[in-house]
mmCIF file of C-alpha atoms and ligand atoms in Angstrom:
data_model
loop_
_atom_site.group_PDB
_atom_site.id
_atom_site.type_symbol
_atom_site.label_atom_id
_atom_site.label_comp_id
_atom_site.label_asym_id
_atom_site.label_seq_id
_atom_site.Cartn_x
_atom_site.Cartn_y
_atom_site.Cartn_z
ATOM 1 C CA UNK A 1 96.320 166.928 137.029
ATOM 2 C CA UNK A 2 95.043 170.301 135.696
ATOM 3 C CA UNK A 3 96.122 171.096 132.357
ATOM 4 C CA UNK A 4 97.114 174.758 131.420
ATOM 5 C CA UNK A 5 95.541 176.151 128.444
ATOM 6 C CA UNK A 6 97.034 178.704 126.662
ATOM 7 C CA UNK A 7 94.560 181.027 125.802
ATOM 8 C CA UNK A 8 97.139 184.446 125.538
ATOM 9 C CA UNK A 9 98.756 183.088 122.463
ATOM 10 C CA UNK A 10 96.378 181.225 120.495
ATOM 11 C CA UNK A 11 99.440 180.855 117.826
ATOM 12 C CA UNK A 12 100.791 178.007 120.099
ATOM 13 C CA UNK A 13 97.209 176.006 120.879
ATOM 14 C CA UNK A 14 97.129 172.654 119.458
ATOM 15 C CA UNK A 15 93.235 171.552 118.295
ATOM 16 C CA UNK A 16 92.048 168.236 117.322
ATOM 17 C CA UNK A 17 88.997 169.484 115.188
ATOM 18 C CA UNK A 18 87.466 165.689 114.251
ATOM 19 C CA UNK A 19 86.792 163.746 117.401
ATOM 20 C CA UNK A 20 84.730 161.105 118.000
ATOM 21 C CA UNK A 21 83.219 159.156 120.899
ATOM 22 C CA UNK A 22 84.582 155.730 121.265
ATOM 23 C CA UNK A 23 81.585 154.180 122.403
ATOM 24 C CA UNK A 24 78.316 154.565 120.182
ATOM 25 C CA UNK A 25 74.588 154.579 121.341
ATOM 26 C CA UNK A 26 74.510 151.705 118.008
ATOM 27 C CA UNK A 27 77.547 151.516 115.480
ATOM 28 C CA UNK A 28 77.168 149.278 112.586
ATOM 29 C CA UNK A 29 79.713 145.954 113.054
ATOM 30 C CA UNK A 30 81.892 146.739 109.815
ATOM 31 C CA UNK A 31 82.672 150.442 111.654
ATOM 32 C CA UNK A 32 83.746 148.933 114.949
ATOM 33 C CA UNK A 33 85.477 146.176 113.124
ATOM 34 C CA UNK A 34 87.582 148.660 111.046
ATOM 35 C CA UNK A 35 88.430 150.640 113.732
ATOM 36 C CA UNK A 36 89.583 147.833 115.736
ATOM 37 C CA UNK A 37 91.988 146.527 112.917
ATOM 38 C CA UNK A 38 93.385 149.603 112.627
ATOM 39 C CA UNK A 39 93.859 150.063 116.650
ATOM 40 C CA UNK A 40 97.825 149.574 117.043
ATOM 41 C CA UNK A 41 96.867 147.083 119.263
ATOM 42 C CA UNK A 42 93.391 145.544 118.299
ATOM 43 C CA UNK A 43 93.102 142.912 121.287
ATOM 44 C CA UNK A 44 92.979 145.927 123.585
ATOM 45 C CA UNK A 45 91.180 147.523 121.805
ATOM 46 C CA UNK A 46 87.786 147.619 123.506
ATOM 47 C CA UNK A 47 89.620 147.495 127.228
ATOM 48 C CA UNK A 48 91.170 151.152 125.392
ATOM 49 C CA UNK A 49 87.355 152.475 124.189
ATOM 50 C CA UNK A 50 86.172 151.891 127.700
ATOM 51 C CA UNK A 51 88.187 153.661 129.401
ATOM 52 C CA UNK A 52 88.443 156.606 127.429
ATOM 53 C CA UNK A 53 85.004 156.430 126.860
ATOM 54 C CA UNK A 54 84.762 158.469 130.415
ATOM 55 C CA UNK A 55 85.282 161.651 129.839
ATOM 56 C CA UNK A 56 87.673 162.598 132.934
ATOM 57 C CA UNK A 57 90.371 159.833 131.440
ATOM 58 C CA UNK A 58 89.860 161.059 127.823
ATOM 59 C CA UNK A 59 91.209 164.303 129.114
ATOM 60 C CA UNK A 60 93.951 162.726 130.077
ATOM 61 C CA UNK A 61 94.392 161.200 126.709
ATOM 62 C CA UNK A 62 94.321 164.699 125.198
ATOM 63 C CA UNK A 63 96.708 166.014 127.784
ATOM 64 C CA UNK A 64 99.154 162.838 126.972
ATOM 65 C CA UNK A 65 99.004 163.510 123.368
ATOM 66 C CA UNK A 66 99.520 167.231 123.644
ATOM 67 C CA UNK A 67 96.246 168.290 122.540
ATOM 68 C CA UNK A 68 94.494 171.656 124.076
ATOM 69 C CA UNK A 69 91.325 171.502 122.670
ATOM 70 C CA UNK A 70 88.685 168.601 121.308
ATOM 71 C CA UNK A 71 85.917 169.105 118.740
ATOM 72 C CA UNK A 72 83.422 165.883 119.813
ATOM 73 C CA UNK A 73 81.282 164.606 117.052
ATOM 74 C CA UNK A 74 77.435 163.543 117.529
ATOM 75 C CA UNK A 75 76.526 161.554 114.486
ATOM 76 C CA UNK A 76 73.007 160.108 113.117
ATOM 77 C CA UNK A 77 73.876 157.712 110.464
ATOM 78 C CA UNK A 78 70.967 155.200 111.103
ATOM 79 C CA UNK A 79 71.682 152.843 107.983
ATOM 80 C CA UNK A 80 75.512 152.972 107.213
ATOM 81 C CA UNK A 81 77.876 153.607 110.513
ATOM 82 C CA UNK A 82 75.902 153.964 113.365
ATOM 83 C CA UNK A 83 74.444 156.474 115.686
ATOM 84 C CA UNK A 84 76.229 158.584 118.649
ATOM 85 C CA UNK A 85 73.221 161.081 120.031
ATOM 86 C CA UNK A 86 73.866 164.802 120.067
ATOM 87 C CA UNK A 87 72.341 163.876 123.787
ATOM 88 C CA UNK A 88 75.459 162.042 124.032
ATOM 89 C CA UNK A 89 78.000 164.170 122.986
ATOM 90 C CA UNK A 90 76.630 167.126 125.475
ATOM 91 C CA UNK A 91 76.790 164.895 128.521
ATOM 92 C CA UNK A 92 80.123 164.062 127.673
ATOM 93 C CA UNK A 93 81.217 167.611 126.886
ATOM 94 C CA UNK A 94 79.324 168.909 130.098
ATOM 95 C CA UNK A 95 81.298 171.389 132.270
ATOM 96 C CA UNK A 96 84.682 170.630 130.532
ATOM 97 C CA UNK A 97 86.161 173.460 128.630
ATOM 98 C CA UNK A 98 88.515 171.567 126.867
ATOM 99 C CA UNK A 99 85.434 169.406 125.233
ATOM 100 C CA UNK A 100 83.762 171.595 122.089
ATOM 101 C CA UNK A 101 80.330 169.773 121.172
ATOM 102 C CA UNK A 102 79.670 169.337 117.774
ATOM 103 C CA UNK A 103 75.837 168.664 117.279
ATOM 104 C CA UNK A 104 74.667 166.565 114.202
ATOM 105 C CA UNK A 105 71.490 167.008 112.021
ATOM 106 C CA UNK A 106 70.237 164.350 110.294
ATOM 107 C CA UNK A 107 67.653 166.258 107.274
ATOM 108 C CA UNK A 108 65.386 163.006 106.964
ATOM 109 C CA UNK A 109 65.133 163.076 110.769
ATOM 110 C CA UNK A 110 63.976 166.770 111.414
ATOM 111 C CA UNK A 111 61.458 169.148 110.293
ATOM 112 C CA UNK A 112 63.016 172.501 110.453
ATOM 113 C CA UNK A 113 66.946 172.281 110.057
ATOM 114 C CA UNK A 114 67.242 176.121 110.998
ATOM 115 C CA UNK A 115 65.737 176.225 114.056
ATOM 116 C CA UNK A 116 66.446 172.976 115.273
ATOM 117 C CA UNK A 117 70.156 174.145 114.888
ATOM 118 C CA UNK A 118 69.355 177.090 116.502
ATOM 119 C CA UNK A 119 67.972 175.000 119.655
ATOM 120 C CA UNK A 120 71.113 173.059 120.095
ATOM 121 C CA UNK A 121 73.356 175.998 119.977
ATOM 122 C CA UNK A 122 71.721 178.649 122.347
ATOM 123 C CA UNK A 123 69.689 176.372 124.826
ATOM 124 C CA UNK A 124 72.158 173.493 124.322
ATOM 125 C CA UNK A 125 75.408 174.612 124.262
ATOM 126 C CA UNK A 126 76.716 173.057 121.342
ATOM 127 C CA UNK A 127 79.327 174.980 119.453
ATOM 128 C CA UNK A 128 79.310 173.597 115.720
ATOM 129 C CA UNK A 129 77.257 171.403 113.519
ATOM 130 C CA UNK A 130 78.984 168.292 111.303
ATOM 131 C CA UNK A 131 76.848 167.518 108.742
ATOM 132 C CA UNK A 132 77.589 163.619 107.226
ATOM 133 C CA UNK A 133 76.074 163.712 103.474
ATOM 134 C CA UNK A 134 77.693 160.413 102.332
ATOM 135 C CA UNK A 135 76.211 158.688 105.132
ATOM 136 C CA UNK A 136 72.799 160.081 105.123
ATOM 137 C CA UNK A 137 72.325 160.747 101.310
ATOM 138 C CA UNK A 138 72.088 164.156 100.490
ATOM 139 C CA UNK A 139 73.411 166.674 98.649
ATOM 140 C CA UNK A 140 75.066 169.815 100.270
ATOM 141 C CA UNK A 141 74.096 172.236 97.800
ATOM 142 C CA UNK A 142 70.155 170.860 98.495
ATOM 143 C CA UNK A 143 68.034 173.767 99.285
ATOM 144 C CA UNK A 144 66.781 171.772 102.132
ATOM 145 C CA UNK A 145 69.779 172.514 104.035
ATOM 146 C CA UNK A 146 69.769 176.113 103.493
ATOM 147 C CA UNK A 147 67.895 176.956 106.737
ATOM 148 C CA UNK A 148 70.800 174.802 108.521
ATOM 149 C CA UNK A 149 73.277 176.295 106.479
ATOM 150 C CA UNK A 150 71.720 180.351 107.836
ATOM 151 C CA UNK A 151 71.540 179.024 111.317
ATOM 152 C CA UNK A 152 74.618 178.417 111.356
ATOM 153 C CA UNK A 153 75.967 182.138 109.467
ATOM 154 C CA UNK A 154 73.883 183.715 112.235
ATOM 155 C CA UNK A 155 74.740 182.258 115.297
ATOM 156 C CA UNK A 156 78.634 182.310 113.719
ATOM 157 C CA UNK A 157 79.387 178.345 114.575
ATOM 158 C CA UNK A 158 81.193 176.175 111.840
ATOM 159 C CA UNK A 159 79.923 173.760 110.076
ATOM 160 C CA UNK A 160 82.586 170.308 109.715
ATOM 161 C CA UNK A 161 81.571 168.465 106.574
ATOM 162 C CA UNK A 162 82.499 164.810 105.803
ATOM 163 C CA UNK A 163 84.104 165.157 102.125
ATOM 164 C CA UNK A 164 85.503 162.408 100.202
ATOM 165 C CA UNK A 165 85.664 158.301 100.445
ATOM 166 C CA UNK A 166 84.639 156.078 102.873
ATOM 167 C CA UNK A 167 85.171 152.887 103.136
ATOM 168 C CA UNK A 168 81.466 151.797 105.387
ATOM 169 C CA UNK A 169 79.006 149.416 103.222
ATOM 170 C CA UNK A 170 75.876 151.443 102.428
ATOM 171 C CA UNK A 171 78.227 155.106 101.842
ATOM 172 C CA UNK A 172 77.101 156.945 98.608
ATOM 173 C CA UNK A 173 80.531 158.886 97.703
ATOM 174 C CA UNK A 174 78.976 161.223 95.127
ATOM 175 C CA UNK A 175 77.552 163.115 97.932
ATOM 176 C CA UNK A 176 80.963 163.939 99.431
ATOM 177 C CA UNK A 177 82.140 166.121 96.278
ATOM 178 C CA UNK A 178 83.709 169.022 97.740
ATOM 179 C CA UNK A 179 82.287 171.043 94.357
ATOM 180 C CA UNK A 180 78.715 171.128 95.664
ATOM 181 C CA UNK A 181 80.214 173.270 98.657
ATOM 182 C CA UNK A 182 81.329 175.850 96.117
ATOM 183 C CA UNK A 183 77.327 176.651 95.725
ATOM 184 C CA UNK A 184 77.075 176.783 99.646
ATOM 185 C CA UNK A 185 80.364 178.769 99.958
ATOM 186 C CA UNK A 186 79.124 181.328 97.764
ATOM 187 C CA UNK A 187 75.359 181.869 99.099
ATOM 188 C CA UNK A 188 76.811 181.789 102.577
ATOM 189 C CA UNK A 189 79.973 184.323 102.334
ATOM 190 C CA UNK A 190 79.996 184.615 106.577
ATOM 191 C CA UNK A 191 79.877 181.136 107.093
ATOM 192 C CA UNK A 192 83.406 179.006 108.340
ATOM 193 C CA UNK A 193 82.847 175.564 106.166
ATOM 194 C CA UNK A 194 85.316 172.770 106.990
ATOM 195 C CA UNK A 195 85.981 169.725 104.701
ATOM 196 C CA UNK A 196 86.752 166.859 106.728
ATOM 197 C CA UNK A 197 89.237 164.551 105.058
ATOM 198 C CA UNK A 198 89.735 167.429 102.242
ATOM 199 C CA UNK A 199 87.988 165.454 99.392
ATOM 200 C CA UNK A 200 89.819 161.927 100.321
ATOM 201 C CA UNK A 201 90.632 160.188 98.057
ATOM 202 C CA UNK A 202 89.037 161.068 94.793
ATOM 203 C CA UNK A 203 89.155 165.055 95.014
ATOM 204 C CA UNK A 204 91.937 166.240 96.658
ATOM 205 C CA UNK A 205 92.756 169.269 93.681
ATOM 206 C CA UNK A 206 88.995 170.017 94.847
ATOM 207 C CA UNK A 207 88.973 170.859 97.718
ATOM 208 C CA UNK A 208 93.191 172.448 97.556
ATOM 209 C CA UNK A 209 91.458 174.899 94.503
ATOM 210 C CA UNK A 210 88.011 175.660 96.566
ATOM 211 C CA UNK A 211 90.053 176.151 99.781
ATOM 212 C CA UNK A 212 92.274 178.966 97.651
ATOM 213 C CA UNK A 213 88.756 180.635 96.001
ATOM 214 C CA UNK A 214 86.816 180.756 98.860
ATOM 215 C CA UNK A 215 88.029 182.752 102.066
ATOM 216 C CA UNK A 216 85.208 180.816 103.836
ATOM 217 C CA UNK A 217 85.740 176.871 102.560
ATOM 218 C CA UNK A 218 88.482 175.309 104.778
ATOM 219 C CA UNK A 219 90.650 171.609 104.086
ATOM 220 C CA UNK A 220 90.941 169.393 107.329
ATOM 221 C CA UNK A 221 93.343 166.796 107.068
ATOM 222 C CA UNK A 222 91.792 163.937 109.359
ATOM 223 C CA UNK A 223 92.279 160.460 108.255
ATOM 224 C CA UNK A 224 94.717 161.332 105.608
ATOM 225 C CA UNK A 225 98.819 160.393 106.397
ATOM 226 C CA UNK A 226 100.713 162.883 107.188
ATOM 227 C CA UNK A 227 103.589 162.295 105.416
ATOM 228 C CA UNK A 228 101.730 161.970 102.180
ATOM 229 C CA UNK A 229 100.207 165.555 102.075
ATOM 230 C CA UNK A 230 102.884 167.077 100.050
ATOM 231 C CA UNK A 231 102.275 164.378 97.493
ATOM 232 C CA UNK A 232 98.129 165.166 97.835
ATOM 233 C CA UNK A 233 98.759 168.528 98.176
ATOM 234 C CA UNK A 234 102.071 170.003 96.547
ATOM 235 C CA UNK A 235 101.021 173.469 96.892
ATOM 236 C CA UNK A 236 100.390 173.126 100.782
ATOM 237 C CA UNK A 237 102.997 175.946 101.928
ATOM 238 C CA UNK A 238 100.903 178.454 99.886
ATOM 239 C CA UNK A 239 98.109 177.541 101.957
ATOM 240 C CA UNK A 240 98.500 177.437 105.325
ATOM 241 C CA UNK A 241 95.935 179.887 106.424
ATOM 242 C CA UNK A 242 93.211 177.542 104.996
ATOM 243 C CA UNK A 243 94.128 174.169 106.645
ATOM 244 C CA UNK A 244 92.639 172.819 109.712
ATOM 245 C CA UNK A 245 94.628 169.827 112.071
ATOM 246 C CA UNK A 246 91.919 166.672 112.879
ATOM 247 C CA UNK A 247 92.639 163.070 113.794
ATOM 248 C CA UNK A 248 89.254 160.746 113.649
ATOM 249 C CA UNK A 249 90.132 159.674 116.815
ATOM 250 C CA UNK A 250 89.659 156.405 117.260
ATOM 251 C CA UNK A 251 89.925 155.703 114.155
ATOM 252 C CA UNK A 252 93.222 157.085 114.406
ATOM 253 C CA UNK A 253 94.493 157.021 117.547
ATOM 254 C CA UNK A 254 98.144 158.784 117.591
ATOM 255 C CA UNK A 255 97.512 161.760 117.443
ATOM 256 C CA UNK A 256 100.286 163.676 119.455
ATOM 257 C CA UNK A 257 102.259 161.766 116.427
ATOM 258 C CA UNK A 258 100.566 163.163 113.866
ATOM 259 C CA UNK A 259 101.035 166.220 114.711
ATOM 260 C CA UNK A 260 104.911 165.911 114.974
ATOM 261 C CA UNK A 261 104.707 164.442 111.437
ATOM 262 C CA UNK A 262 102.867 167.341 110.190
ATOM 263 C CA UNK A 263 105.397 169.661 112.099
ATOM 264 C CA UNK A 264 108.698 167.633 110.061
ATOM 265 C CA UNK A 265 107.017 168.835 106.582
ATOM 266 C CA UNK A 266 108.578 171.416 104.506
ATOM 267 C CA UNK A 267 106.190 174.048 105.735
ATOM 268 C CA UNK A 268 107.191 177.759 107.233
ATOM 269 C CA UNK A 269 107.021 177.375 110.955
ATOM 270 C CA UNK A 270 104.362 179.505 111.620
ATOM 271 C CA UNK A 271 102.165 177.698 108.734
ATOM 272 C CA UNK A 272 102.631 174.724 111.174
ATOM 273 C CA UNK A 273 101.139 176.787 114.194
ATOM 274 C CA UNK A 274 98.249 177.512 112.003
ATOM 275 C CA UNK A 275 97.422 174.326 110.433
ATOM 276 C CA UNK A 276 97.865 172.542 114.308
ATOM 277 C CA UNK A 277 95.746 175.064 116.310
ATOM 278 C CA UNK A 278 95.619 178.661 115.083
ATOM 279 C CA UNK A 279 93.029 178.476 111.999
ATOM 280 C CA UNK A 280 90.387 176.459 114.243
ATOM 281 C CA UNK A 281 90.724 178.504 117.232
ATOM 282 C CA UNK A 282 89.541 181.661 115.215
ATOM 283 C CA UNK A 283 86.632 179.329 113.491
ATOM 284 C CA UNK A 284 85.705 178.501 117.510
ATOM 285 C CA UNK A 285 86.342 181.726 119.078
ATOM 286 C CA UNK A 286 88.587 180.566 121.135
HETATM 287 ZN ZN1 LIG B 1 85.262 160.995 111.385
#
């Protein structure tokens, strides 16, 4: 069944920014495992993967769970979760609007991060970059990323950043300290940066103060419950503009009810609109 997008009033789209594929080229046992026990129902789980693992019926899924729009995450995380291929995520993406390929670069596993980056966006197609620093053991104020980090301010694509904890043997947390974007937020002034899971965990007031000083830092709230973002976040109502809707699907797999969680919280209506589709469309152009 065609699905009508709503691209006149971008106020009323409803984006999942933090999407992954269910089914990995390699993921590391303790990541499916997790995911599985948190499935609502875990002996289905992998009949569930498969067949949204085609990306026809995982349209569907987006349709049945309200959602216009998908941001789909490669990911090269060799030695702690597992790998999906950026050669993945574009077939999967391929010819289907509502799909928005994220491309991952690994900095141990290529040369030149800038025009690498550059590659996968203009000959490609991809349409942001997510970068995984606790997984692959860097630091995101590292100079090395700096070419990345002006690929990405020129060809005007955001960059999704894993902040916070994780739970996967072999994560280094230290590297997901939303501070270290406050160096990268201020050498990169035209550059969108996203902080998945908004400092989880550990740094919360982080990323809520960065969010506020920098017009170009963003929070997105994948992975976190919705009805305990008030608590995380008390301040949230002032700060609308600056949050960003994501599930971590499949690690989190109701999403449609997320979203009407998010939509019950003491927010002004049209800081709901923003948080659940408006602030990402203008980060994707859409
Ligand atoms: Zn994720």
């Amino acid at each position: 069944m065609a699905h009508e997008i709503r691209d006149s009033d971008s106020r009323r789209l409803r984006i999942d920014f933090h999407v992954h594929l269910g089914l990995y080229t390699y993921q590391k046992p303790w990541v499916t495992e997790w995911i599985k026990q948190s499935h609502p129902d875990p002996a289905g789980y992998e009949a569930y993967i498969n067949r949204y693992s085609d990306p026809g019926e995982f349209e569907e899924l987006l349709t049945a769970e309200g959602v216009d729009y998908a941001c789909i995450l490669a990911e090269l995380s060799h030695s702690t979760t597992g790998v999906c291929t950026n050669e993945q995520v574009q077939a999967f993406c391929q010819g289907r609007k509502r799909l928005i390929p994220f491309c991952d670069i690994n900095p141990h596993l290529f040369t030149d991060l800038g025009s690498e980056l550059r590659h996968k966006v203009e000959v490609e197609g991809f349409r942001g970059v997510k970068l995984y620093p606790t997984y692959q053991h860097y630091y995101l104020n590292d100079r090395r990323i700096y070419p990345l980090y002006q690929a990405a301010q020129d060809l005007k694509i955001p960059v999704l950043i894993h902040t916070g904890s994780s739970v996967f043997k072999g994560s280094r947390i230290k590297y997901g300290d939303p501070l270290h974007l406050d160096d990268v937020a201020n050498d990169f002034p035209s550059l969108n940066l996203v902080m998945a899971h908004s400092g989880r965990g550990l740094w919360y007031d982080r990323a809520f103060f960065l969010s506020k000083l920098h017009a170009n830092l963003y929070m997105e709230v994948s992975g976190l419950p919705p009805s305990k973002l008030m608590t995380y976040f008390p301040e949230l109502a002032r700060n609308t503009d600056k949050v960003i809707f994501g599930s971590d699907w499949p690690g989190a797999s109701e999403i449609k009810r997320n979203m009407e969680a998010i939509s019950a919280l003491p927010l002004p209506a049209e800081g709901v609109e923003k948080i659940l589709g408006g602030n990402a469309a203008k980060l994707l152009n859409l």
